PDB file of C-alpha atoms in Angstrom:
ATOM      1  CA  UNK A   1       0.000   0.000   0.000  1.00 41.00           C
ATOM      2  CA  UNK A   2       1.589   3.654  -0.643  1.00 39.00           C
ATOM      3  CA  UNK A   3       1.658   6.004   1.441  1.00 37.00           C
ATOM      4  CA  UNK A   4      -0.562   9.252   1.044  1.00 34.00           C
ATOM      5  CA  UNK A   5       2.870  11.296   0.354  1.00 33.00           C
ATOM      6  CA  UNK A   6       3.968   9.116  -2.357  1.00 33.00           C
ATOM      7  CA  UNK A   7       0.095   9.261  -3.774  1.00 32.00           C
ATOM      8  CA  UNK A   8       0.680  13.250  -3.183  1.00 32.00           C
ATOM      9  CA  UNK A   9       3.903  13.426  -4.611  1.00 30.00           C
ATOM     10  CA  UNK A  10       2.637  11.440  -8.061  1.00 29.00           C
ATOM     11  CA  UNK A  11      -0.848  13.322  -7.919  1.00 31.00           C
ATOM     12  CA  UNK A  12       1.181  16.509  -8.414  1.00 31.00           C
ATOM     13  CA  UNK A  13       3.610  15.179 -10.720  1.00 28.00           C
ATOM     14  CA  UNK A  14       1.102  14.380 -12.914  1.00 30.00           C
ATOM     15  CA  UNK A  15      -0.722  17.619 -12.570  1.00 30.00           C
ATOM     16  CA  UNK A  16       2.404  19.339 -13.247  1.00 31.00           C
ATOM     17  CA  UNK A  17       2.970  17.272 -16.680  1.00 32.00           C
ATOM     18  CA  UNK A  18      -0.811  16.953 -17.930  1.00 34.00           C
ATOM     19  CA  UNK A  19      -1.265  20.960 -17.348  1.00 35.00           C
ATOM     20  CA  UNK A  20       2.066  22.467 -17.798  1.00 33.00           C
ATOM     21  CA  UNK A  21       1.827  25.296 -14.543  1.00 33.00           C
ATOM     22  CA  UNK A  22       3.582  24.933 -11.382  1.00 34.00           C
ATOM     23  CA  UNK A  23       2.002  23.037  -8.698  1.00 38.00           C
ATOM     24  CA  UNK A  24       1.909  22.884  -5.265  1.00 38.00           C
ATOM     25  CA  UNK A  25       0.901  20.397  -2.812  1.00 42.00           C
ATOM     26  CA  UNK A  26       0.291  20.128   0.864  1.00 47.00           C
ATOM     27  CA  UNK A  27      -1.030  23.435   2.919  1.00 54.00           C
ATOM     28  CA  UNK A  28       1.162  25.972   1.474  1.00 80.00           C
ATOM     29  CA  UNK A  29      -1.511  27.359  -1.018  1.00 95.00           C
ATOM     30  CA  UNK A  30      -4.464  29.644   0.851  1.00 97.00           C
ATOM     31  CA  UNK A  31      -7.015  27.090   1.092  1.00 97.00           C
ATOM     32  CA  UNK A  32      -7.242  25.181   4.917  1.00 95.00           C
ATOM     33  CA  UNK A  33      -9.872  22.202   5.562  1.00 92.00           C
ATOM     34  CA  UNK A  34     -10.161  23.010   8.916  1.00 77.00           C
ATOM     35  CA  UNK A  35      -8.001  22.233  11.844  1.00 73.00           C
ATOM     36  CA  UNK A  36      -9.793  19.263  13.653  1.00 77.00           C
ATOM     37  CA  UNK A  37     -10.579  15.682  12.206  1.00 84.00           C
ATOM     38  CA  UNK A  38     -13.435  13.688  13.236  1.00 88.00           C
ATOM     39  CA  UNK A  39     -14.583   9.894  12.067  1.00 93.00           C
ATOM     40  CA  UNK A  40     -18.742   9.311  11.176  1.00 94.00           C
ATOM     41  CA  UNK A  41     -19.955   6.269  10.652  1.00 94.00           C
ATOM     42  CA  UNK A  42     -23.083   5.626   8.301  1.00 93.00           C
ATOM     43  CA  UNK A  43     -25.365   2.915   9.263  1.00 90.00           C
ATOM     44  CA  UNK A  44     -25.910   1.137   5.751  1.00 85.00           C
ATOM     45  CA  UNK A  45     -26.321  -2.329   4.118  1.00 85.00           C
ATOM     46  CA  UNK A  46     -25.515  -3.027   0.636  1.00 90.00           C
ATOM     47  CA  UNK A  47     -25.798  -0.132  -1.258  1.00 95.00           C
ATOM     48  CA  UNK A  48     -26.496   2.979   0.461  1.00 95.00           C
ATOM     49  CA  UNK A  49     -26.361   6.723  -0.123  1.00 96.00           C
ATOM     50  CA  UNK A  50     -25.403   9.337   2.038  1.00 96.00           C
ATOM     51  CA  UNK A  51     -24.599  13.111   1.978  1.00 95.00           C
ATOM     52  CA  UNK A  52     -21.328  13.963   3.783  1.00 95.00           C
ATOM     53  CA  UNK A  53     -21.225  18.025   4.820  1.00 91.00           C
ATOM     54  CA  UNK A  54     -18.144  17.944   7.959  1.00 88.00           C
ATOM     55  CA  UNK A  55     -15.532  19.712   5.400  1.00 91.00           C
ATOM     56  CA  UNK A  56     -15.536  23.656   5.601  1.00 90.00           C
ATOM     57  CA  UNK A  57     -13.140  25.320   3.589  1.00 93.00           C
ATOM     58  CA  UNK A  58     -11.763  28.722   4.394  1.00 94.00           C
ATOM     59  CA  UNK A  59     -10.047  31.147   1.609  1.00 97.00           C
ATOM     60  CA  UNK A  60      -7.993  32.810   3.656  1.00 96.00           C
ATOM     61  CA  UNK A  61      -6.489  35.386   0.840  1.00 97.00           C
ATOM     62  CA  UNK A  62      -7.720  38.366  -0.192  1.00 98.00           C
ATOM     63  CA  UNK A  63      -8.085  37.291  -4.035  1.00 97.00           C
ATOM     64  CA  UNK A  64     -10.668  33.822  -5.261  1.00 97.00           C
ATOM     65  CA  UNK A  65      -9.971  30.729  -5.653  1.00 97.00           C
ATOM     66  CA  UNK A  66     -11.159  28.315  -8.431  1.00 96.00           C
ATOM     67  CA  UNK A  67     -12.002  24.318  -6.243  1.00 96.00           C
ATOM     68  CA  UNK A  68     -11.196  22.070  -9.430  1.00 96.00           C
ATOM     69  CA  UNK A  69     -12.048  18.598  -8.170  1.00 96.00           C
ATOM     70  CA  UNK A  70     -12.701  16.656  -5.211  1.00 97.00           C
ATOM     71  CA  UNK A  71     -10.972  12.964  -5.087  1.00 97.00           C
ATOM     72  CA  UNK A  72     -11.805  10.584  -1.982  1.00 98.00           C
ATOM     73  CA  UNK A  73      -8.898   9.808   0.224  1.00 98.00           C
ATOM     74  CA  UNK A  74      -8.551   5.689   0.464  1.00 98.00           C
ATOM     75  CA  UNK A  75     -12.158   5.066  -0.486  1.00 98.00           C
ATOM     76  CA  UNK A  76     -12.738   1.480   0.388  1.00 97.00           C
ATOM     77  CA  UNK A  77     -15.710   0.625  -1.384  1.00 97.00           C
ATOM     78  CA  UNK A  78     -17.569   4.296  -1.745  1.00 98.00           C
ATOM     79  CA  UNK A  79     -17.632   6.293  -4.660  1.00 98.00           C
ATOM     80  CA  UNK A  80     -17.859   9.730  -4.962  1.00 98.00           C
ATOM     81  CA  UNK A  81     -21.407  10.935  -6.824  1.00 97.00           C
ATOM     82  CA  UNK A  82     -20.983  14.551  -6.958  1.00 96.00           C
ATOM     83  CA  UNK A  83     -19.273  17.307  -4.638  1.00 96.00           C
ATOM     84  CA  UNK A  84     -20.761  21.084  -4.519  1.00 95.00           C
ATOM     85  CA  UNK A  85     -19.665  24.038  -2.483  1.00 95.00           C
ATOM     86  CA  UNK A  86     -22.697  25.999   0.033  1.00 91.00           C
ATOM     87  CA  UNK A  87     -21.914  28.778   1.911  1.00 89.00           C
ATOM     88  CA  UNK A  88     -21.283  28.378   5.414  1.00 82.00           C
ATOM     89  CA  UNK A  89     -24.379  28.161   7.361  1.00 72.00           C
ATOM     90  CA  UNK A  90     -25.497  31.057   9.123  1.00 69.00           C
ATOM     91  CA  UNK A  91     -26.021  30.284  12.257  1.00 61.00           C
ATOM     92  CA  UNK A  92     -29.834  31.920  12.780  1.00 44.00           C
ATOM     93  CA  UNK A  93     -30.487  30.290   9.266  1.00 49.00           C
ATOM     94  CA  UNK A  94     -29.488  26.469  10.144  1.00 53.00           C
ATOM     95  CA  UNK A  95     -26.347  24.456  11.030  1.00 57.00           C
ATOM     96  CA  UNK A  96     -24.589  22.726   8.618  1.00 68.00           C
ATOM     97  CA  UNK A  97     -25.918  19.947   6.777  1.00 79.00           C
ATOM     98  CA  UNK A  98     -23.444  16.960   8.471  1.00 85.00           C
ATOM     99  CA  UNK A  99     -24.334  13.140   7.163  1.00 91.00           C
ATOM    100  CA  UNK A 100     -27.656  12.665   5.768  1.00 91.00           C
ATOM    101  CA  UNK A 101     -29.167   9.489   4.668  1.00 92.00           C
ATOM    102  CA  UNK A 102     -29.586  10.166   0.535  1.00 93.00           C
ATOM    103  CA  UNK A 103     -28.409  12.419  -1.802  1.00 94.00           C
ATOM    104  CA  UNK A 104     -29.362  15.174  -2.624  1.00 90.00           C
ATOM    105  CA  UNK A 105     -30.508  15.823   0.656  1.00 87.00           C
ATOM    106  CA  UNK A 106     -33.982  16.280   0.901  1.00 81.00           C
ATOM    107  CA  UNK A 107     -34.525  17.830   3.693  1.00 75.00           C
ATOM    108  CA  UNK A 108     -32.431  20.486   2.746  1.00 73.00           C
ATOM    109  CA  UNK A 109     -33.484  20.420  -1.399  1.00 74.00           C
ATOM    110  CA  UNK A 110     -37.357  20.032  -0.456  1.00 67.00           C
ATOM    111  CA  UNK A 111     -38.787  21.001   2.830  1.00 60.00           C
ATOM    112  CA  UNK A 112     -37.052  22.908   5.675  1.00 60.00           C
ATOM    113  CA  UNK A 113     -36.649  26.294   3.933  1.00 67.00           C
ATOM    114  CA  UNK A 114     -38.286  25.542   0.535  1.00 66.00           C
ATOM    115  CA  UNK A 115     -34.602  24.527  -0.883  1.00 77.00           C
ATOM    116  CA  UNK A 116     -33.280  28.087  -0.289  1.00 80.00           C
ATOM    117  CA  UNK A 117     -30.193  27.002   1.014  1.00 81.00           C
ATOM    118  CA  UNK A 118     -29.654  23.877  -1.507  1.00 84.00           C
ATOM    119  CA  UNK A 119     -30.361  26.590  -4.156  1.00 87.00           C
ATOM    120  CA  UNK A 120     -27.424  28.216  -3.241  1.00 88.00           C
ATOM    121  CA  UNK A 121     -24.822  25.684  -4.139  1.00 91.00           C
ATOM    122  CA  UNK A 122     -22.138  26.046  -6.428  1.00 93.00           C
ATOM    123  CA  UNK A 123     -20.344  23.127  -8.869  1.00 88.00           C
ATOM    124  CA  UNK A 124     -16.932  22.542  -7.981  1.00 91.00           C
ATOM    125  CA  UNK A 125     -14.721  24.375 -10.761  1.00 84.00           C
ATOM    126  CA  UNK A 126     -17.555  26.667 -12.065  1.00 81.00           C
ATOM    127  CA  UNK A 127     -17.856  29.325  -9.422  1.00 80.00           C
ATOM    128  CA  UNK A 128     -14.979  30.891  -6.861  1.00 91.00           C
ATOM    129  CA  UNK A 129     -14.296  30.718  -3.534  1.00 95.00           C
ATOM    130  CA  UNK A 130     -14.489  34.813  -2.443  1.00 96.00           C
ATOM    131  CA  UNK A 131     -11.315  36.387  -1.333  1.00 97.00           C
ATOM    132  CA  UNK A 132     -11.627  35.515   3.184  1.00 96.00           C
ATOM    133  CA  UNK A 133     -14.920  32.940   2.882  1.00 94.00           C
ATOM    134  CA  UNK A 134     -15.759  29.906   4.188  1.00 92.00           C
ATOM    135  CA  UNK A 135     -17.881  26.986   2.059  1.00 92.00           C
ATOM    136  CA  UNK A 136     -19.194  24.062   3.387  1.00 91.00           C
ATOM    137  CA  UNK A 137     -17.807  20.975   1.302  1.00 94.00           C
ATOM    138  CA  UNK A 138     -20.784  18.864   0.448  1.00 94.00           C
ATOM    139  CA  UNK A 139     -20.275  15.402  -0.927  1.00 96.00           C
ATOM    140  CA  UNK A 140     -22.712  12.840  -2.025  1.00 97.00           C
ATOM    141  CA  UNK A 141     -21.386   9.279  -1.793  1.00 97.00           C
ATOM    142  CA  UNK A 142     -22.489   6.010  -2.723  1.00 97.00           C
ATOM    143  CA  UNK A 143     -21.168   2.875  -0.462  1.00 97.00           C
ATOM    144  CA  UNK A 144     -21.431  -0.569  -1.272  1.00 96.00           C
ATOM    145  CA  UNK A 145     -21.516  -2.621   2.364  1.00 94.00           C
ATOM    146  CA  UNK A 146     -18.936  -1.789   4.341  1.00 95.00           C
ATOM    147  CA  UNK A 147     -17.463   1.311   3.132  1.00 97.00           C
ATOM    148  CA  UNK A 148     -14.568   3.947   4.241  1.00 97.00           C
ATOM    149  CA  UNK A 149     -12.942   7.061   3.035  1.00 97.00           C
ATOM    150  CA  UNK A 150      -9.507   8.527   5.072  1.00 97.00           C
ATOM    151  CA  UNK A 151     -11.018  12.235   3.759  1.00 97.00           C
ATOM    152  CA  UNK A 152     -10.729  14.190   0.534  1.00 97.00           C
ATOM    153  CA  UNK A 153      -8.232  15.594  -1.508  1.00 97.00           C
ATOM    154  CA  UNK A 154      -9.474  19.119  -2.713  1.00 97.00           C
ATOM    155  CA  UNK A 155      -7.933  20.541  -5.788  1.00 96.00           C
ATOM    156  CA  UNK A 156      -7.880  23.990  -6.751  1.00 97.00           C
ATOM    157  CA  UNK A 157      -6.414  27.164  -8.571  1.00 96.00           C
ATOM    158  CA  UNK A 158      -4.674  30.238  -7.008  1.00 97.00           C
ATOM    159  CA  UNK A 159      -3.541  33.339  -9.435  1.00 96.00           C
ATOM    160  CA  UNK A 160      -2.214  30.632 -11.956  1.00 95.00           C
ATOM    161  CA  UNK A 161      -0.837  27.614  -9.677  1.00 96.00           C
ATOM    162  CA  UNK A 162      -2.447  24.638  -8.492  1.00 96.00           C
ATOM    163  CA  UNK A 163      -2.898  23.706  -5.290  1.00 97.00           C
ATOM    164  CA  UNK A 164      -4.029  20.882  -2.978  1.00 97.00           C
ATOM    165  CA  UNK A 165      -5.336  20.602   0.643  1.00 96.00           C
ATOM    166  CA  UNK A 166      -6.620  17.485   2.305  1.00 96.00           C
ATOM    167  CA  UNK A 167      -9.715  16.906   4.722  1.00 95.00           C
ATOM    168  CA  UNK A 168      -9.147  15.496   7.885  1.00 91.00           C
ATOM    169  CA  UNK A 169     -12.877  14.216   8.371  1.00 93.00           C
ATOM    170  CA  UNK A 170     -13.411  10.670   7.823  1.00 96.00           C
ATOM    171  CA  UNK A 171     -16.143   8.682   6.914  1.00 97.00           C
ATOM    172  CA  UNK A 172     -17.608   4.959   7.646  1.00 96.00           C
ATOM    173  CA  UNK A 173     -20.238   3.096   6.233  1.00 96.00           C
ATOM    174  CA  UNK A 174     -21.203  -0.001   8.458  1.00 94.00           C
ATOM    175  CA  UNK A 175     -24.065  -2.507   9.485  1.00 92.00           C
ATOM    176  CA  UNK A 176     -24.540  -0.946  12.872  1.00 91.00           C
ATOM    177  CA  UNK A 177     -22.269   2.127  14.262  1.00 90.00           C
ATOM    178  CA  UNK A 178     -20.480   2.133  17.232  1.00 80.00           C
ATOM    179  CA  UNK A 179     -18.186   0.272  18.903  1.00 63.00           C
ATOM    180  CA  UNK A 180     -14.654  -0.394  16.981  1.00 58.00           C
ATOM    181  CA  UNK A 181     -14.766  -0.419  13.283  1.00 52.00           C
TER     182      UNK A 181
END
């Protein structure tokens, strides 16, 4: 098995050769995932859907950035349906969205507030992260029995470079939670 540096260190390298501009990878870039981890676990059986939310992302220059994709970290049996940026939650409008059973999440694309806030979302590499905001990562994933991911690898573009940061929020999908995995 290799190690998540040698995936990083080929990940770039190939960045760097399929798209010709320097890249960067690791935190040096002005994108941070947040400075806690956590681990949820999915109660689910055969196939299941979920929507995973934990991930914000904070711009912390003054000038956009561009998120270009979203890869799973380790995914052990879970694919990766689609990710989309929100804003961060205000806090007298809702908290964030978390792990929901399904995706898109209905209760936040059909009933709680109309689908105001689910109407806000952006596709990763069509709009930009603002200059000092915070998004809320939203991922919809599909497991198949047992299922893990060790995070996400979020790719994106910074006045001309590329750049890569990496959730610390991981993810299990398992007959019943709890207990050790």
């Amino acid at each position: 098995m290799k190690s998540r540096h040698h995936v990083a260190v080929l990940a770039a390298t190939i960045l760097v050769a399929a798209g010709g501009c320097s890249t960067s990878s690791g935190h040096n870039g002005p994108l941070s995932a947040g400075d806690g981890s956590s681990s949820t676990c999915g109660p689910g059986v055969g196939e299941s859907i979920f929507t995973f939310g934990h991930d914000l992302l904070t711009n912390d220059s003054d000038d956009p950035v561009t998120i270009t994709g979203v890869e799973l970290i380790d995914p052990e049996n879970l694919e990766l349906i689609e990710a989309i940026l929100l804003p961060e939650p205000d806090p007298p409008m809702r908290m964030s969205i978390g792990l929901v059973d399904g995706y898109p999440p209905t209760d936040y694309t059909d009933h709680s507030d109309g689908g105001a806030y689910w109407e806000m979302r952006q596709v990763v590499g069509e709009a930009p992260v603002e200059g000092r905001e915070t998004v809320n990562l939203l991922m919809g994933l599909k497991a198949d029995g047992a299922a893990s991911m060790e995070g996400a690898v979020v790719s994106y573009e910074y006045k001309g470079d590329s750049y890569r940061v990496e959730t610390t929020n991981r993810f299990r999908a398992r007959k019943q939670c709890g207990g050790d995995d």
